[in-house]
Tab-separated table of C-alpha atoms in Angstrom:
chain	number	residue	atom	x	y	z
W	2	MET	CA	31.643	99.668	-24.783
W	3	ALA	CA	34.873	97.870	-26.112
W	4	SER	CA	35.902	98.538	-29.699
W	5	VAL	CA	37.633	95.990	-31.883
W	6	ASN	CA	39.809	96.798	-34.850
W	7	LYS	CA	42.688	95.523	-36.733
W	8	ASP	CA	46.027	97.179	-37.819
W	9	ASN	CA	49.191	95.862	-39.249
W	10	LYS	CA	50.139	94.024	-35.938
W	11	GLY	CA	46.851	92.214	-35.832
W	12	TRP	CA	43.594	92.638	-33.810
W	13	ARG	CA	43.262	94.922	-30.748
W	14	VAL	CA	40.605	95.313	-28.183
W	15	ARG	CA	40.081	98.827	-26.710
W	16	PHE	CA	38.195	99.594	-23.648
W	17	VAL	CA	37.767	102.167	-20.922
W	18	ASP	CA	38.446	100.586	-17.363
W	19	HIS	CA	36.639	101.295	-14.266
W	20	ASN	CA	38.792	104.415	-13.522
W	21	GLY	CA	37.982	105.897	-16.851
W	22	ASP	CA	41.508	105.096	-18.252
W	23	ARG	CA	41.670	104.065	-21.982
W	24	LYS	CA	43.454	100.616	-22.497
W	25	GLN	CA	43.869	97.982	-24.982
W	26	ILE	CA	44.701	94.319	-25.362
W	27	ARG	CA	46.212	92.534	-28.158
W	28	PRO	CA	44.833	88.990	-28.044
W	29	GLY	CA	47.309	87.392	-30.632
W	30	LYS	CA	46.527	85.516	-33.715
W	31	VAL	CA	42.623	85.247	-33.579
W	32	ASN	CA	39.963	85.844	-35.905
W	33	LYS	CA	37.525	88.788	-35.696
W	34	ALA	CA	34.704	86.748	-34.031
W	35	THR	CA	37.108	85.775	-31.243
W	36	ALA	CA	38.396	89.361	-30.839
W	37	GLU	CA	34.803	90.649	-30.358
W	38	GLN	CA	34.035	87.887	-27.763
W	39	ILE	CA	37.015	89.024	-25.965
W	40	GLY	CA	35.715	92.723	-26.138
W	41	ARG	CA	32.339	91.632	-24.598
W	42	HIS	CA	34.000	89.783	-21.728
W	43	CYS	CA	36.196	92.836	-21.195
W	44	ASP	CA	33.048	94.959	-20.884
W	45	ALA	CA	31.669	92.473	-18.217
W	46	LEU	CA	35.000	92.628	-16.236
W	47	VAL	CA	34.943	96.396	-16.311
W	48	ALA	CA	31.397	96.366	-15.104
W	49	ALA	CA	32.092	93.853	-12.246
W	50	LYS	CA	35.210	95.814	-11.196
W	51	GLY	CA	33.546	99.198	-11.132
W	52	SER	CA	30.418	98.278	-9.161
W	53	SER	CA	32.020	95.327	-7.197
W	54	GLY	CA	29.172	93.329	-8.386
W	55	ILE	CA	29.028	89.689	-9.207
W	56	LEU	CA	30.886	88.680	-12.354
W	57	HIS	CA	28.472	87.083	-15.068
W	58	ARG	CA	28.595	83.403	-15.169
W	59	GLN	CA	29.506	82.952	-18.713
W	60	THR	CA	32.631	85.311	-18.210
W	61	ALA	CA	33.669	83.549	-15.155
W	62	LEU	CA	33.604	80.211	-17.015
W	63	TRP	CA	35.449	81.824	-19.826
W	64	LEU	CA	38.221	83.182	-17.623
W	65	GLY	CA	38.633	79.532	-16.344
W	66	GLU	CA	39.257	78.252	-19.912
W	67	ILE	CA	41.458	80.743	-21.505
W	68	GLY	CA	45.266	80.181	-21.670
W	69	ASP	CA	47.859	81.811	-19.352
W	70	ASN	CA	48.905	84.268	-22.242
W	71	LEU	CA	45.692	85.938	-22.521
W	72	HIS	CA	44.944	85.625	-18.748
W	73	GLY	CA	48.150	87.512	-18.061
W	74	LYS	CA	47.218	90.299	-20.701
W	75	LEU	CA	43.807	90.877	-18.971
W	76	ALA	CA	45.784	90.911	-15.367
W	77	ASN	CA	48.282	93.491	-16.674
W	78	ALA	CA	45.226	95.655	-17.728
W	79	GLY	CA	43.840	95.601	-14.273
W	80	LEU	CA	40.724	93.629	-15.063
W	81	ILE	CA	41.645	90.578	-13.110
W	82	GLU	CA	44.012	89.115	-10.506
W	83	PRO	CA	46.887	87.274	-11.839
W	84	ARG	CA	46.794	83.498	-11.740
W	85	GLU	CA	48.978	81.988	-9.007
W	86	PRO	CA	52.021	79.957	-10.311
W	87	VAL	CA	51.229	76.275	-10.225
W	88	VAL	CA	53.727	74.465	-8.109
W	89	PRO	CA	54.359	71.007	-9.647
W	90	GLU	CA	53.746	68.096	-7.098
W	91	PRO	CA	57.174	66.844	-5.817
W	92	VAL	CA	58.227	63.662	-7.620
W	93	VAL	CA	58.299	61.014	-5.091
W	94	SER	CA	61.058	58.372	-6.022
W	95	LYS	CA	59.485	54.983	-5.612
W	96	ARG	CA	61.431	52.431	-3.400
W	97	THR	CA	62.388	49.507	-5.622
W	98	LEU	CA	62.175	45.895	-4.309
W	99	GLY	CA	66.156	45.475	-4.453
W	100	GLU	CA	66.630	48.747	-2.463
W	101	PHE	CA	64.310	48.015	0.277
W	102	LEU	CA	65.586	44.315	0.738
W	103	SER	CA	69.176	45.619	0.923
W	104	ASP	CA	68.179	48.318	3.423
W	105	HIS	CA	66.092	45.973	5.524
W	106	ILE	CA	68.847	43.293	5.790
W	107	GLN	CA	71.499	45.616	6.571
W	108	HIS	CA	69.308	47.279	9.296
W	109	GLY	CA	69.258	43.788	10.741
W	110	ARG	CA	66.170	44.253	13.053
W	111	THR	CA	63.429	41.708	13.842
W	112	SER	CA	59.815	42.468	13.845
W	113	LYS	CA	60.227	43.045	17.581
W	114	GLY	CA	62.985	45.655	17.150
W	115	ARG	CA	65.820	43.293	18.429
W	116	ASP	CA	69.137	42.742	16.540
W	117	ALA	CA	68.814	39.740	14.359
W	118	ALA	CA	71.241	36.774	14.840
W	119	GLN	CA	73.912	36.541	12.211
W	120	GLN	CA	72.513	33.215	10.973
W	121	THR	CA	69.052	34.952	10.572
W	122	ILE	CA	70.522	37.734	8.466
W	123	ALA	CA	72.345	34.974	6.536
W	124	ASN	CA	69.040	33.389	5.829
W	125	TRP	CA	67.382	36.591	4.893
W	126	GLY	CA	70.112	37.233	2.343
W	127	THR	CA	69.455	33.767	0.834
W	128	THR	CA	65.784	34.709	0.441
W	129	GLN	CA	66.919	37.958	-1.080
W	130	ARG	CA	69.133	36.326	-3.586
W	131	LEU	CA	66.201	33.797	-4.685
W	132	LEU	CA	63.718	36.900	-4.947
W	133	MET	CA	66.313	38.620	-7.222
W	134	GLU	CA	66.389	35.641	-9.489
W	135	VAL	CA	62.794	35.912	-10.204
W	136	PHE	CA	62.093	39.686	-9.976
W	137	LYS	CA	64.248	42.621	-11.269
W	138	ALA	CA	65.786	44.688	-8.505
W	139	SER	CA	64.340	47.754	-9.972
W	140	LYS	CA	60.784	46.497	-9.523
W	141	PRO	CA	58.940	49.109	-7.577
W	142	LEU	CA	58.109	47.636	-4.171
W	143	ASP	CA	54.514	48.596	-4.206
W	144	GLU	CA	53.887	46.845	-7.572
W	145	VAL	CA	54.847	43.347	-6.150
W	146	THR	CA	51.450	41.530	-6.354
W	147	ALA	CA	49.733	38.557	-4.898
W	148	GLU	CA	50.122	36.951	-8.215
W	149	ASP	CA	53.743	37.583	-8.107
W	150	SER	CA	53.866	35.875	-4.735
W	151	HIS	CA	52.184	32.836	-6.263
W	152	GLN	CA	54.719	32.681	-9.243
W	153	PHE	CA	57.707	32.775	-6.742
W	154	ARG	CA	56.213	29.946	-4.986
W	155	VAL	CA	55.794	28.153	-8.322
W	156	TRP	CA	59.376	28.974	-9.221
W	157	LEU	CA	60.480	27.573	-5.857
W	158	ASP	CA	58.605	24.231	-6.654
W	159	ALA	CA	60.417	23.861	-9.972
W	160	ARG	CA	63.848	25.002	-8.715
W	161	GLN	CA	66.540	22.416	-8.385
W	162	ILE	CA	69.237	22.479	-5.670
W	163	LYS	CA	72.453	23.833	-7.178
W	164	GLN	CA	75.014	23.162	-4.263
W	165	LYS	CA	76.429	19.890	-3.696
W	166	THR	CA	74.663	19.983	-0.211
W	167	ALA	CA	74.445	16.387	1.330
W	168	GLY	CA	74.616	14.981	-2.281
W	169	ARG	CA	71.384	16.604	-3.044
W	170	ARG	CA	72.290	18.439	-6.149
W	171	GLY	CA	69.780	18.504	-8.931
W	172	GLN	CA	66.885	17.477	-6.463
W	173	PRO	CA	63.934	19.750	-5.740
W	174	MET	CA	63.993	22.007	-2.589
W	175	ALA	CA	62.559	20.569	0.688
W	176	GLU	CA	59.166	21.767	1.370
W	177	ASN	CA	60.074	23.209	4.756
W	178	ALA	CA	62.844	25.121	3.007
W	179	LYS	CA	60.484	26.593	0.403
W	180	ARG	CA	58.132	27.498	3.348
W	181	LYS	CA	61.032	29.285	5.180
W	182	HIS	CA	61.627	31.459	2.152
W	183	ILE	CA	57.902	32.427	1.978
W	184	SER	CA	58.082	33.102	5.715
W	185	ASN	CA	60.839	35.579	5.223
W	186	CYS	CA	59.165	36.997	2.361
W	187	LYS	CA	56.237	37.800	4.699
W	188	LEU	CA	58.556	39.276	7.000
W	189	PHE	CA	60.023	41.502	4.558
W	190	PHE	CA	56.696	42.892	3.246
W	191	ASN	CA	55.116	43.238	6.758
W	192	ALA	CA	58.280	45.562	7.624
W	193	ALA	CA	57.460	47.521	4.402
W	194	LYS	CA	53.976	47.756	5.526
W	195	ARG	CA	54.878	49.217	9.036
W	196	ARG	CA	57.082	51.610	7.439
W	197	GLY	CA	54.157	52.881	5.068
W	198	LEU	CA	55.864	51.845	1.833
W	199	ILE	CA	52.992	49.395	0.856
W	200	THR	CA	49.309	49.073	1.984
W	201	GLY	CA	49.142	45.229	2.142
W	202	ASN	CA	51.323	42.194	2.105
W	203	PRO	CA	51.249	40.287	-1.205
W	204	PHE	CA	52.498	37.228	0.387
W	205	ASP	CA	49.785	36.947	2.996
W	206	ALA	CA	47.949	34.153	1.443
W	207	GLN	CA	51.059	32.067	0.737
W	208	VAL	CA	51.448	28.994	3.110
W	209	SER	CA	54.569	29.432	5.372
W	210	GLY	CA	54.206	27.129	8.517
W	211	SER	CA	56.621	24.418	8.648
W	212	VAL	CA	55.422	20.713	8.180
W	213	VAL	CA	56.680	17.566	10.053
W	214	CYS	CA	58.689	15.495	7.604
W	215	ARG	CA	59.944	12.059	8.910
W	216	ASP	CA	61.154	10.656	5.740
W	217	ARG	CA	64.684	11.305	6.716
W	218	ASP	CA	64.705	10.580	10.257
W	219	TYR	CA	67.190	8.124	11.662
W	220	TYR	CA	67.749	7.283	15.396
W	221	VAL	CA	71.459	7.265	16.153
W	222	LEU	CA	71.945	4.286	18.326
W	223	PRO	CA	74.828	4.498	21.059
W	224	GLU	CA	76.840	1.920	19.074
W	225	ASN	CA	76.476	4.163	16.036
W	226	THR	CA	77.852	7.230	18.157
W	227	ALA	CA	80.770	4.892	19.584
W	228	ALA	CA	81.646	4.079	15.896
W	229	ILE	CA	81.561	7.796	14.938
W	230	LEU	CA	83.784	8.736	17.719
W	231	ASN	CA	86.353	6.040	17.109
W	232	VAL	CA	87.053	7.499	13.494
W	233	ALA	CA	86.801	11.269	14.613
W	234	PRO	CA	90.033	12.938	13.436
W	235	ASP	CA	90.871	14.763	16.600
W	236	ALA	CA	89.553	15.607	20.276
W	237	GLN	CA	87.621	18.692	19.255
W	238	TRP	CA	85.690	16.598	16.765
W	239	ARG	CA	84.896	13.918	19.456
W	240	LEU	CA	83.706	16.707	21.873
W	241	MET	CA	81.374	18.211	19.416
W	242	ILE	CA	80.037	14.637	18.311
W	243	ALA	CA	79.411	13.893	22.155
W	244	LEU	CA	77.691	17.389	22.829
W	245	TRP	CA	75.416	16.822	19.836
W	246	ARG	CA	74.330	13.178	20.517
W	247	LEU	CA	74.892	12.820	24.203
W	248	ALA	CA	74.161	16.362	25.566
W	249	GLY	CA	71.553	17.254	22.951
W	250	LEU	CA	72.925	20.285	21.806
W	251	ARG	CA	71.697	21.872	18.450
W	252	LYS	CA	74.169	22.343	15.651
W	253	MET	CA	75.599	25.718	16.233
W	254	GLU	CA	75.101	25.468	20.201
W	255	VAL	CA	78.439	23.471	20.445
W	256	PHE	CA	80.485	26.633	19.798
W	257	VAL	CA	78.929	28.623	22.556
W	258	PRO	CA	79.864	27.050	25.876
W	259	THR	CA	82.990	28.023	27.727
W	260	TRP	CA	84.769	26.493	30.665
W	261	ASP	CA	82.783	28.889	33.001
W	262	ASP	CA	79.707	27.286	31.741
W	263	VAL	CA	80.657	23.775	33.006
W	264	LEU	CA	79.008	23.684	36.280
W	265	TRP	CA	81.355	20.616	37.760
W	266	ASP	CA	79.724	20.695	41.200
W	267	GLN	CA	76.349	20.383	39.831
W	268	GLY	CA	77.031	17.795	37.077
W	269	LYS	CA	75.480	20.468	34.489
W	270	LEU	CA	76.260	22.370	31.325
W	271	ARG	CA	75.113	25.776	30.815
W	272	VAL	CA	74.229	26.584	27.126
W	273	ARG	CA	73.878	30.301	26.351
W	274	ILE	CA	71.685	30.724	23.241
W	275	PRO	CA	69.300	33.601	22.118
W	276	LYS	CA	66.644	30.969	21.371
């Protein structure tokens, strides 16, 4: 049986282990009742150790609740196995919204893995700038919610154009422009989802398809084209105007053709464009 007594250093628990050796444990600053309780559990541990029997349930529960200091003293006395050190979980640094957007745009890849065109990357950069006006760059990527996407759309609705583009400064952004930015946001977060950084796309419920708007349509008549050609500053401008209006090329496509693309014998012009 374990004995409990007190000296000038405090309480001590003495017992004889399963090998017949006398040992003691100093449990620290405890009262007599606690020291006696420790003594009873030491007896139970010695009995289980000596007979290779099953440890009493109350002692097993007690071992799971005691602190590392007392547990270590029992282990040093040979009554139990030492606790394995607890390895803390590695701290995973969350990817922020700003970091992800910069990385995605710098990588410059489409959802199909192809290199994005320079104009596409420029458009992504504009959407990134707008997102950073609404959200902090330090916002964790996985904490962007569907409500955040809604508030971004509300902000786009209220935003006024700051540039002097086509004399529209101070006017609201065009609906298709807003939808294009939402489409870019969907693209960003779908990329994050594919990379396992988020589980869902917070912009999924936002409308992003373009709409037909004919309010600003104007049919350029042949006489209008002739008048524009007459006031064009040089031959290069006259060529671009002719390619736009008469050949039907899109805005940036006029800078693509070379002389090798002029098929004189067929009366055709080859236009090389990714789209």
